[in-house]
Tab-separated table of C-alpha atoms in Angstrom:
chain	number	residue	atom	x	y	z
T	1	UNK	CA	-0.135	-0.030	0.187
T	2	UNK	CA	1.432	3.485	-0.724
T	3	UNK	CA	0.559	6.201	1.447
T	4	UNK	CA	1.043	9.939	0.237
T	5	UNK	CA	3.491	11.668	2.952
T	6	UNK	CA	1.581	14.560	4.148
T	7	UNK	CA	3.332	17.604	3.238
T	8	UNK	CA	4.040	20.213	5.865
T	9	UNK	CA	4.466	23.915	4.870
T	10	UNK	CA	8.128	24.928	4.697
T	11	UNK	CA	7.837	26.886	7.893
T	12	UNK	CA	6.162	24.550	10.041
T	13	UNK	CA	7.856	23.429	13.354
T	14	UNK	CA	6.125	20.117	13.030
T	15	UNK	CA	7.902	17.167	11.274
T	16	UNK	CA	11.620	16.095	10.559
T	17	UNK	CA	12.697	19.216	8.986
T	18	UNK	CA	12.229	21.439	11.898
T	19	UNK	CA	14.338	19.599	14.400
T	20	UNK	CA	17.247	21.419	13.312
T	21	UNK	CA	15.380	24.416	14.785
T	22	UNK	CA	14.727	23.198	18.100
T	23	UNK	CA	17.105	23.066	21.155
T	24	UNK	CA	17.085	19.365	22.200
T	25	UNK	CA	20.170	19.364	24.462
T	26	UNK	CA	22.987	21.808	25.289
T	27	UNK	CA	26.590	21.728	24.391
T	28	UNK	CA	28.564	24.399	26.135
T	29	UNK	CA	27.215	25.089	29.640
T	30	UNK	CA	27.801	27.325	32.661
T	31	UNK	CA	27.112	25.927	35.989
T	32	UNK	CA	25.528	27.376	39.171
T	33	UNK	CA	24.900	31.168	39.836
T	34	UNK	CA	24.419	32.485	43.557
T	35	UNK	CA	23.193	35.756	44.523
T	36	UNK	CA	21.895	37.720	47.399
T	37	UNK	CA	20.694	41.283	48.567
T	38	UNK	CA	23.050	43.082	50.820
T	39	UNK	CA	22.792	46.304	52.738
T	40	UNK	CA	23.971	48.579	49.653
T	41	UNK	CA	22.475	46.335	46.780
T	42	UNK	CA	22.904	42.947	45.292
T	43	UNK	CA	25.939	40.542	45.398
T	44	UNK	CA	26.263	37.808	42.664
T	45	UNK	CA	28.781	35.077	42.144
T	46	UNK	CA	29.610	32.696	39.160
T	47	UNK	CA	32.630	30.554	38.426
T	48	UNK	CA	34.116	30.885	34.609
T	49	UNK	CA	33.846	27.643	33.456
T	50	UNK	CA	32.118	26.506	30.118
T	51	UNK	CA	32.000	22.704	30.381
T	52	UNK	CA	31.516	20.701	27.095
T	53	UNK	CA	29.970	17.612	28.371
T	54	UNK	CA	32.222	16.538	31.314
T	55	UNK	CA	35.097	18.150	29.657
T	56	UNK	CA	36.084	21.210	31.370
T	57	UNK	CA	36.901	23.027	28.049
T	58	UNK	CA	36.680	26.865	28.565
T	59	UNK	CA	38.087	28.575	31.666
T	60	UNK	CA	37.183	32.145	31.102
T	61	UNK	CA	33.825	32.432	30.359
T	62	UNK	CA	32.221	35.448	31.879
T	63	UNK	CA	28.691	34.612	33.000
T	64	UNK	CA	27.649	37.779	34.545
T	65	UNK	CA	26.771	40.813	32.600
T	66	UNK	CA	25.586	44.402	33.335
T	67	UNK	CA	22.388	45.285	31.606
T	68	UNK	CA	21.449	48.981	31.310
T	69	UNK	CA	22.360	51.180	34.297
T	70	UNK	CA	20.509	49.292	36.830
T	71	UNK	CA	20.775	45.502	36.269
T	72	UNK	CA	22.957	42.728	36.459
T	73	UNK	CA	22.198	39.355	34.755
T	74	UNK	CA	23.909	36.067	35.467
T	75	UNK	CA	23.089	33.019	33.493
T	76	UNK	CA	23.665	29.085	33.788
T	77	UNK	CA	23.213	26.607	31.184
T	78	UNK	CA	23.974	27.074	27.531
T	79	UNK	CA	26.358	29.674	26.753
T	80	UNK	CA	25.390	30.299	23.151
T	81	UNK	CA	21.673	31.050	24.289
T	82	UNK	CA	22.968	33.224	26.930
T	83	UNK	CA	24.891	35.328	24.028
T	84	UNK	CA	21.589	35.458	22.439
T	85	UNK	CA	19.647	36.567	25.340
T	86	UNK	CA	22.211	39.486	25.753
T	87	UNK	CA	21.717	40.543	22.176
T	88	UNK	CA	17.720	40.732	22.857
T	89	UNK	CA	18.492	42.768	26.061
T	90	UNK	CA	20.861	45.025	24.111
T	91	UNK	CA	18.068	45.840	21.625
T	92	UNK	CA	15.769	46.420	24.547
T	93	UNK	CA	18.001	48.719	26.294
T	94	UNK	CA	18.817	50.560	22.819
T	95	UNK	CA	15.072	51.256	22.347
T	96	UNK	CA	14.649	52.377	25.883
T	97	UNK	CA	17.416	54.928	25.684
T	98	UNK	CA	16.206	56.210	22.144
T	99	UNK	CA	12.817	57.479	24.132
T	100	UNK	CA	15.357	59.830	25.564
T	101	UNK	CA	13.070	60.640	28.269
T	102	UNK	CA	15.021	60.671	31.309
T	103	UNK	CA	13.496	57.177	32.296
T	104	UNK	CA	15.317	53.849	32.222
T	105	UNK	CA	14.312	50.210	32.373
T	106	UNK	CA	14.806	48.901	35.970
T	107	UNK	CA	15.718	45.539	37.146
T	108	UNK	CA	11.950	44.426	37.692
T	109	UNK	CA	11.158	45.502	34.234
T	110	UNK	CA	13.922	43.524	32.727
T	111	UNK	CA	13.221	40.385	34.747
T	112	UNK	CA	9.679	40.653	33.411
T	113	UNK	CA	10.921	40.882	29.783
T	114	UNK	CA	13.091	37.668	30.399
T	115	UNK	CA	10.146	35.874	32.066
T	116	UNK	CA	7.917	36.375	28.804
T	117	UNK	CA	10.946	35.606	26.627
T	118	UNK	CA	11.685	32.509	28.277
T	119	UNK	CA	8.094	31.232	28.814
T	120	UNK	CA	7.086	31.781	25.060
T	121	UNK	CA	10.016	29.923	23.843
T	122	UNK	CA	9.051	27.114	26.213
T	123	UNK	CA	5.661	27.124	24.704
T	124	UNK	CA	7.024	26.699	21.221
T	125	UNK	CA	9.249	23.673	22.550
T	126	UNK	CA	12.186	25.375	21.765
T	127	UNK	CA	13.578	26.574	24.877
T	128	UNK	CA	16.565	29.110	25.657
T	129	UNK	CA	18.610	26.709	27.935
T	130	UNK	CA	19.286	28.937	30.797
T	131	UNK	CA	18.691	29.456	34.524
T	132	UNK	CA	18.753	33.375	34.819
T	133	UNK	CA	19.516	35.557	37.815
T	134	UNK	CA	18.600	39.199	37.438
T	135	UNK	CA	19.649	41.545	40.247
T	136	UNK	CA	19.727	45.258	40.606
T	137	UNK	CA	18.890	48.704	42.608
T	138	UNK	CA	16.903	51.415	41.287
T	139	UNK	CA	15.593	54.397	43.246
T	140	UNK	CA	16.982	52.989	46.359
T	141	UNK	CA	14.809	49.678	45.805
T	142	UNK	CA	16.822	46.315	45.727
T	143	UNK	CA	15.413	43.696	43.466
T	144	UNK	CA	16.588	40.045	42.889
T	145	UNK	CA	14.786	37.579	40.808
T	146	UNK	CA	15.319	34.437	38.777
T	147	UNK	CA	13.863	32.660	35.655
T	148	UNK	CA	14.243	29.263	34.523
T	149	UNK	CA	14.172	27.858	31.152
T	150	UNK	CA	10.632	26.946	31.227
T	151	UNK	CA	9.527	30.436	32.417
T	152	UNK	CA	9.385	29.676	36.285
T	153	UNK	CA	10.168	33.208	37.986
T	154	UNK	CA	9.952	34.556	41.156
T	155	UNK	CA	12.113	37.004	43.511
T	156	UNK	CA	13.669	36.617	46.916
T	157	UNK	CA	16.381	37.866	49.149
T	158	UNK	CA	18.732	35.238	47.860
T	159	UNK	CA	18.531	32.966	44.760
T	160	UNK	CA	20.775	30.311	43.114
T	161	UNK	CA	20.638	28.007	39.811
T	162	UNK	CA	21.586	24.578	39.239
T	163	UNK	CA	23.557	22.626	41.983
T	164	UNK	CA	23.388	25.971	43.798
T	165	UNK	CA	19.881	25.356	44.533
T	166	UNK	CA	20.799	22.026	46.517
T	167	UNK	CA	23.830	23.230	47.961
T	168	UNK	CA	23.974	27.212	48.439
T	169	UNK	CA	20.449	27.830	49.330
T	170	UNK	CA	20.440	25.841	52.369
T	171	UNK	CA	23.308	28.075	53.621
T	172	UNK	CA	21.763	31.157	52.545
T	173	UNK	CA	18.651	30.527	54.333
T	174	UNK	CA	20.581	29.742	57.671
T	175	UNK	CA	23.141	32.543	57.469
T	176	UNK	CA	21.610	35.488	55.282
T	177	UNK	CA	20.039	38.391	57.069
T	178	UNK	CA	18.686	41.766	56.192
T	179	UNK	CA	21.560	44.428	55.927
T	180	UNK	CA	24.457	42.405	55.419
T	181	UNK	CA	27.601	44.558	54.980
T	182	UNK	CA	29.740	43.995	51.886
T	183	UNK	CA	32.337	41.965	53.488
T	184	UNK	CA	29.837	39.641	55.230
T	185	UNK	CA	27.948	39.309	51.862
T	186	UNK	CA	31.303	38.281	50.026
T	187	UNK	CA	32.424	36.014	52.714
T	188	UNK	CA	28.746	34.139	52.601
T	189	UNK	CA	28.987	33.922	48.849
T	190	UNK	CA	32.524	32.390	48.903
T	191	UNK	CA	31.207	29.955	51.535
T	192	UNK	CA	28.578	28.706	49.053
T	193	UNK	CA	31.167	28.793	46.007
T	194	UNK	CA	33.432	26.654	48.080
T	195	UNK	CA	30.924	23.857	48.809
T	196	UNK	CA	30.029	23.948	45.284
T	197	UNK	CA	33.605	23.617	44.311
T	198	UNK	CA	33.980	20.796	46.398
T	199	UNK	CA	30.743	18.788	45.292
T	200	UNK	CA	29.809	19.917	41.787
T	201	UNK	CA	31.530	18.302	38.993
T	202	UNK	CA	31.132	20.966	36.542
T	203	UNK	CA	32.542	23.638	38.936
T	204	UNK	CA	35.860	25.130	38.259
T	205	UNK	CA	38.259	27.051	40.750
T	206	UNK	CA	38.167	30.406	39.222
T	207	UNK	CA	35.294	32.779	39.805
T	208	UNK	CA	34.091	36.366	39.811
T	209	UNK	CA	31.970	38.461	42.307
T	210	UNK	CA	29.789	41.131	40.785
T	211	UNK	CA	28.280	44.070	43.032
T	212	UNK	CA	25.598	46.303	41.969
T	213	UNK	CA	24.472	49.240	43.975
T	214	UNK	CA	22.616	52.641	43.323
T	215	UNK	CA	25.992	53.939	42.375
T	216	UNK	CA	26.841	51.555	39.714
T	217	UNK	CA	27.945	47.873	39.196
T	218	UNK	CA	31.529	46.305	39.356
T	219	UNK	CA	32.697	42.736	38.543
T	220	UNK	CA	35.695	41.842	40.214
T	221	UNK	CA	38.735	40.386	38.471
T	222	UNK	CA	38.718	36.560	38.204
T	223	UNK	CA	40.236	34.856	41.377
T	224	UNK	CA	40.531	31.399	42.782
T	225	UNK	CA	39.475	29.890	46.297
T	226	UNK	CA	41.622	28.066	48.841
T	227	UNK	CA	40.417	24.600	49.595
T	228	UNK	CA	40.886	22.536	52.500
T	229	UNK	CA	42.133	18.846	52.267
T	230	UNK	CA	44.072	18.289	55.313
T	231	UNK	CA	41.370	16.380	57.429
T	232	UNK	CA	43.258	13.477	58.946
T	233	UNK	CA	40.724	10.821	57.490
T	234	UNK	CA	41.726	12.053	54.167
T	235	UNK	CA	45.102	11.046	54.308
T	236	UNK	CA	44.491	7.425	54.723
T	237	UNK	CA	40.722	6.599	54.563
T	238	UNK	CA	41.465	2.832	53.963
T	239	UNK	CA	43.126	2.551	57.279
T	240	UNK	CA	39.922	1.145	59.167
T	241	UNK	CA	38.532	-0.675	56.019
T	242	UNK	CA	40.752	-2.011	53.248
T	243	UNK	CA	39.145	-1.678	49.784
T	244	UNK	CA	36.902	1.160	50.931
T	245	UNK	CA	35.951	3.935	48.435
K	1	UNK	CA	22.810	14.623	27.372
K	2	UNK	CA	22.371	12.503	24.261
K	3	UNK	CA	19.409	10.119	24.822
K	4	UNK	CA	20.035	8.271	21.848
K	5	UNK	CA	23.566	7.207	22.575
K	6	UNK	CA	24.865	3.807	21.665
K	7	UNK	CA	24.052	1.392	24.335
K	8	UNK	CA	26.840	-0.932	23.438
K	9	UNK	CA	29.659	1.604	23.650
K	10	UNK	CA	31.680	1.610	26.900
K	11	UNK	CA	30.604	4.022	29.660
K	12	UNK	CA	33.252	6.504	30.261
K	13	UNK	CA	33.950	6.017	33.717
K	14	UNK	CA	34.685	8.827	36.211
K	15	UNK	CA	38.279	8.688	37.505
K	16	UNK	CA	41.862	8.831	36.415
K	17	UNK	CA	44.023	6.044	37.231
K	18	UNK	CA	47.611	5.571	36.103
K	19	UNK	CA	50.245	2.725	36.749
K	20	UNK	CA	54.044	3.228	35.706
K	21	UNK	CA	56.959	0.861	35.846
K	22	UNK	CA	60.328	2.201	36.624
K	23	UNK	CA	63.819	0.643	37.156
K	24	UNK	CA	63.158	-0.968	40.375
K	25	UNK	CA	59.467	-1.156	40.876
K	26	UNK	CA	56.165	0.640	39.944
K	27	UNK	CA	54.426	3.729	40.784
K	28	UNK	CA	50.502	3.569	41.011
K	29	UNK	CA	48.314	6.858	40.920
K	30	UNK	CA	44.813	7.946	40.983
K	31	UNK	CA	42.617	11.013	41.701
K	32	UNK	CA	39.986	10.935	44.673
K	33	UNK	CA	36.478	11.896	43.098
K	34	UNK	CA	33.764	9.452	43.343
K	35	UNK	CA	30.379	10.824	41.630
K	36	UNK	CA	26.722	9.999	41.646
K	37	UNK	CA	25.551	11.674	38.499
K	38	UNK	CA	26.854	15.311	38.744
K	39	UNK	CA	27.253	15.399	42.655
K	40	UNK	CA	30.592	14.472	44.094
K	41	UNK	CA	29.755	11.881	46.580
K	42	UNK	CA	33.183	11.374	48.002
K	43	UNK	CA	36.139	13.970	47.325
K	44	UNK	CA	38.908	12.187	49.015
K	45	UNK	CA	38.276	8.378	47.960
K	46	UNK	CA	41.184	5.899	48.070
K	47	UNK	CA	40.996	4.265	44.484
K	48	UNK	CA	44.364	2.308	44.937
K	49	UNK	CA	43.317	-0.807	46.842
K	50	UNK	CA	45.812	-3.519	48.504
K	51	UNK	CA	45.440	-7.134	47.302
K	52	UNK	CA	48.715	-8.380	48.931
K	53	UNK	CA	51.524	-6.758	50.617
K	54	UNK	CA	53.219	-6.311	47.332
K	55	UNK	CA	50.402	-5.912	44.695
K	56	UNK	CA	47.970	-3.223	44.553
K	57	UNK	CA	45.120	-2.339	42.155
K	58	UNK	CA	43.848	1.115	40.755
K	59	UNK	CA	39.882	0.920	40.375
K	60	UNK	CA	37.880	2.725	37.893
K	61	UNK	CA	34.287	2.530	36.724
K	62	UNK	CA	31.476	1.371	39.066
K	63	UNK	CA	32.540	1.830	42.920
K	64	UNK	CA	30.471	-1.198	43.740
K	65	UNK	CA	31.731	-3.549	41.027
K	66	UNK	CA	35.541	-2.805	41.393
K	67	UNK	CA	35.162	-3.097	45.360
K	68	UNK	CA	33.633	-6.636	45.016
K	69	UNK	CA	36.162	-7.684	42.329
K	70	UNK	CA	39.057	-6.495	44.593
K	71	UNK	CA	37.567	-8.180	47.598
K	72	UNK	CA	37.365	-11.538	45.988
K	73	UNK	CA	40.801	-11.353	44.707
K	74	UNK	CA	42.329	-10.389	47.841
K	75	UNK	CA	40.315	-13.364	49.312
K	76	UNK	CA	41.791	-15.920	46.746
K	77	UNK	CA	45.276	-14.535	46.646
K	78	UNK	CA	45.253	-14.729	50.605
K	79	UNK	CA	44.698	-18.478	50.287
K	80	UNK	CA	46.982	-18.937	47.377
K	81	UNK	CA	49.551	-17.278	49.346
K	82	UNK	CA	49.337	-19.777	52.240
K	83	UNK	CA	49.111	-22.805	49.724
K	84	UNK	CA	52.224	-21.550	47.910
K	85	UNK	CA	54.266	-20.693	50.984
K	86	UNK	CA	55.440	-17.329	49.584
K	87	UNK	CA	54.261	-14.051	48.247
K	88	UNK	CA	52.067	-14.278	45.262
K	89	UNK	CA	53.412	-12.707	41.912
K	90	UNK	CA	51.906	-9.679	40.175
K	91	UNK	CA	50.893	-11.885	37.138
K	92	UNK	CA	49.021	-14.212	39.310
K	93	UNK	CA	46.785	-11.311	40.967
K	94	UNK	CA	46.180	-9.821	37.540
K	95	UNK	CA	45.072	-13.099	36.187
K	96	UNK	CA	42.731	-13.704	39.122
K	97	UNK	CA	41.135	-10.115	38.546
K	98	UNK	CA	40.998	-10.870	34.681
K	99	UNK	CA	39.145	-14.230	35.568
K	100	UNK	CA	36.396	-12.435	37.351
K	101	UNK	CA	36.192	-9.517	35.014
K	102	UNK	CA	35.950	-11.820	31.857
K	103	UNK	CA	33.625	-14.437	32.973
K	104	UNK	CA	31.102	-11.903	34.362
K	105	UNK	CA	31.543	-9.266	31.403
K	106	UNK	CA	28.039	-8.966	31.069
K	107	UNK	CA	27.268	-7.700	34.547
K	108	UNK	CA	30.524	-5.837	35.576
K	109	UNK	CA	31.534	-2.289	34.625
K	110	UNK	CA	34.987	-1.766	35.877
K	111	UNK	CA	38.379	-0.927	34.595
K	112	UNK	CA	41.315	-1.903	36.668
K	113	UNK	CA	45.089	-1.485	36.805
K	114	UNK	CA	47.051	-4.140	38.589
K	115	UNK	CA	50.641	-3.083	39.902
K	116	UNK	CA	53.124	-4.679	42.117
K	117	UNK	CA	56.600	-6.151	42.641
K	118	UNK	CA	57.737	-9.814	43.064
K	119	UNK	CA	61.303	-11.504	43.169
K	120	UNK	CA	60.870	-13.119	39.723
K	121	UNK	CA	59.962	-10.338	37.244
K	122	UNK	CA	60.519	-7.204	39.580
K	123	UNK	CA	57.871	-4.231	38.903
K	124	UNK	CA	55.103	-5.005	36.630
K	125	UNK	CA	51.701	-3.263	35.418
K	126	UNK	CA	48.679	-5.185	33.798
K	127	UNK	CA	45.870	-3.018	32.439
K	128	UNK	CA	42.452	-4.974	32.575
K	129	UNK	CA	39.824	-2.729	30.770
K	130	UNK	CA	36.019	-3.463	30.143
K	131	UNK	CA	35.550	-6.969	28.823
K	132	UNK	CA	38.448	-8.551	30.799
K	133	UNK	CA	41.279	-8.513	28.244
K	134	UNK	CA	44.728	-8.713	30.259
K	135	UNK	CA	47.485	-6.599	28.892
K	136	UNK	CA	51.027	-6.285	30.183
K	137	UNK	CA	52.295	-2.627	29.633
K	138	UNK	CA	55.156	-0.590	30.675
K	139	UNK	CA	52.690	1.894	31.768
K	140	UNK	CA	48.752	1.973	31.799
K	141	UNK	CA	46.354	4.762	32.164
K	142	UNK	CA	42.414	4.314	32.446
K	143	UNK	CA	39.274	6.086	33.657
K	144	UNK	CA	37.588	8.871	31.789
K	145	UNK	CA	40.362	11.347	32.700
K	146	UNK	CA	42.736	9.077	30.573
K	147	UNK	CA	41.290	10.347	27.547
K	148	UNK	CA	43.276	13.639	28.032
K	149	UNK	CA	46.607	11.861	28.913
K	150	UNK	CA	47.375	9.927	25.597
K	151	UNK	CA	48.991	12.644	24.075
K	152	UNK	CA	50.849	13.673	27.165
K	153	UNK	CA	52.177	9.976	27.832
K	154	UNK	CA	53.171	9.639	24.148
K	155	UNK	CA	55.401	12.552	24.464
K	156	UNK	CA	56.499	12.387	28.184
K	157	UNK	CA	56.942	8.657	28.859
K	158	UNK	CA	60.538	7.209	28.959
K	159	UNK	CA	61.802	3.835	29.520
K	160	UNK	CA	64.276	3.368	32.676
K	161	UNK	CA	62.885	6.230	34.845
K	162	UNK	CA	64.139	6.768	38.390
K	163	UNK	CA	61.468	6.373	41.255
K	164	UNK	CA	61.165	10.154	41.669
K	165	UNK	CA	61.109	10.771	37.907
K	166	UNK	CA	58.203	8.061	37.696
K	167	UNK	CA	56.237	9.562	40.590
K	168	UNK	CA	56.479	13.171	39.511
K	169	UNK	CA	55.377	11.989	36.058
K	170	UNK	CA	52.384	10.309	37.679
K	171	UNK	CA	51.379	13.329	39.980
K	172	UNK	CA	51.638	15.679	36.834
K	173	UNK	CA	49.580	13.681	34.771
K	174	UNK	CA	46.855	12.837	37.340
K	175	UNK	CA	47.088	16.802	37.958
K	176	UNK	CA	46.553	17.493	34.309
K	177	UNK	CA	43.549	15.155	33.971
K	178	UNK	CA	41.858	16.754	36.917
K	179	UNK	CA	42.013	20.104	35.366
K	180	UNK	CA	40.062	19.044	32.273
K	181	UNK	CA	38.004	16.110	33.169
K	182	UNK	CA	34.891	16.877	35.490
K	183	UNK	CA	34.595	13.464	36.704
K	184	UNK	CA	38.022	13.538	38.182
K	185	UNK	CA	39.318	15.665	40.924
K	186	UNK	CA	40.399	16.094	44.726
K	187	UNK	CA	43.734	14.934	45.737
K	188	UNK	CA	46.154	12.788	43.988
K	189	UNK	CA	47.248	9.497	45.738
K	190	UNK	CA	50.205	7.653	44.895
K	191	UNK	CA	51.565	4.067	45.906
K	192	UNK	CA	55.182	3.265	45.150
K	193	UNK	CA	55.979	-0.566	45.141
K	194	UNK	CA	59.453	-2.078	44.970
K	195	UNK	CA	61.829	-4.585	46.742
K	196	UNK	CA	61.899	-2.430	49.784
K	197	UNK	CA	58.206	-2.222	50.326
K	198	UNK	CA	55.293	0.054	49.762
K	199	UNK	CA	54.985	3.764	50.169
K	200	UNK	CA	51.690	5.831	50.200
K	201	UNK	CA	51.706	9.452	49.223
K	202	UNK	CA	49.018	12.140	49.268
K	203	UNK	CA	49.078	15.366	47.335
K	204	UNK	CA	46.169	17.581	48.323
K	205	UNK	CA	44.587	19.697	45.695
K	206	UNK	CA	46.001	23.004	46.546
K	207	UNK	CA	49.497	21.833	46.537
K	208	UNK	CA	49.484	20.592	42.744
K	209	UNK	CA	50.965	22.699	40.132
K	210	UNK	CA	48.743	25.623	38.288
K	211	UNK	CA	48.137	24.649	34.648
K	212	UNK	CA	46.797	27.273	31.883
K	213	UNK	CA	44.059	29.556	33.109
K	214	UNK	CA	44.159	28.446	36.626
K	215	UNK	CA	45.189	30.999	39.198
K	216	UNK	CA	46.763	31.447	42.664
K	217	UNK	CA	44.280	30.321	45.284
K	218	UNK	CA	43.257	33.133	47.710
K	219	UNK	CA	41.193	33.024	51.084
K	220	UNK	CA	38.855	35.767	50.051
K	221	UNK	CA	38.254	38.630	47.463
K	222	UNK	CA	38.558	40.955	50.452
K	223	UNK	CA	42.346	40.208	50.702
K	224	UNK	CA	42.792	40.887	47.054
K	225	UNK	CA	40.770	44.170	47.252
K	226	UNK	CA	42.603	45.118	50.653
K	227	UNK	CA	46.051	44.299	49.272
K	228	UNK	CA	48.409	47.339	48.864
K	229	UNK	CA	48.315	48.429	45.114
K	230	UNK	CA	51.629	48.028	43.340
K	231	UNK	CA	54.018	50.932	43.226
K	232	UNK	CA	53.431	53.364	40.190
K	233	UNK	CA	56.020	52.779	37.213
K	234	UNK	CA	59.171	55.424	37.005
K	235	UNK	CA	60.173	55.830	33.664
């Protein structure tokens, strides 16, 4: 029996021809982003790794970028999709500036825009494979929000993506409080990043911490954290049980 | 995350293990990371396991399978030593590993490197990958991290190294693999076996040489920001 294959219009997203247009799985990925509100604004940390599967391929990837005057965007997931998002936001900020009316998009508005972009892509089964953290300060108001690749979004005093959800957020829930100083905020983020370095396979020991306040934003130079290996049990774990892991 | 991957291809194993012969004995080396998926379940594991006084094995692949195979072989070797009346040879130990790996090839997922010293043949290294092939080699590398070391060893391996040269080579190699393989990490452990006995060494992660794009570790960003800025240049 001979069936006529049903013919799709050329621009349809159904059928085999459309598969090359859909993101099925990520290739070059960044791991956790962790952020918290502190006295003067937002602090955000991310390592500089771009993994290619299990290979730690790129070690100088900047995963946090300023957006306009008031916002800071951190991303985990597919790096090429993050770069595309930066292009969209660039256009958004450009059009905002062209109004030349003294007003400028704040973090809450940027977060809302990103949420709509991510959710609409998800509805077309062609997601931007990222988890985003958007933080900023405008007119004295601090804002910190997150959006996932399926459009789940919320704001909070401290957020994290990826493994950070499991390893960093419990630490933040315990130790975060209102009006953290800059030093305490940095130390708290470093505590989270160190745990991630020990326990996340895709983490590398090279990170940046970004700060955004009413005055503006800065991203630190890349640096590495000291790690601790001197527990006596680490030196000879098989002492009590030969063949142990 | 290729969901259509060939189910018959060997699973790449989280680990870097190395065994190297030198003039007088062998040096075994391994990283210390055990992972369940993307989580590091143990950051200070000991993957170099004793079989007899003079024979050790590096384990990779499934932690459970490699532990059980080692336990069985240790048990058989113990009986064999008693019956023989003298220490077992490295070849016998390797062959026992092979027998178990080969005869249970459908169920096991573990790659092993057996290394040791005996009075008949001196220092010897035997690689026993998935499937149970036994192959005697002057040096052997295994685990997922070994992919990054084939070129390195092609260039850096030499016959007739001294004990210190061999150990430095092993530490350098495991450290390089750790830098690029997400499934390897932690500390570098080595075991040196020769006529005089066995020496265990431990190289914590922060004591290893820095490679490309790696930076000197700091206590905190605050220390960097508070450190005095360099003197301005005078022309």
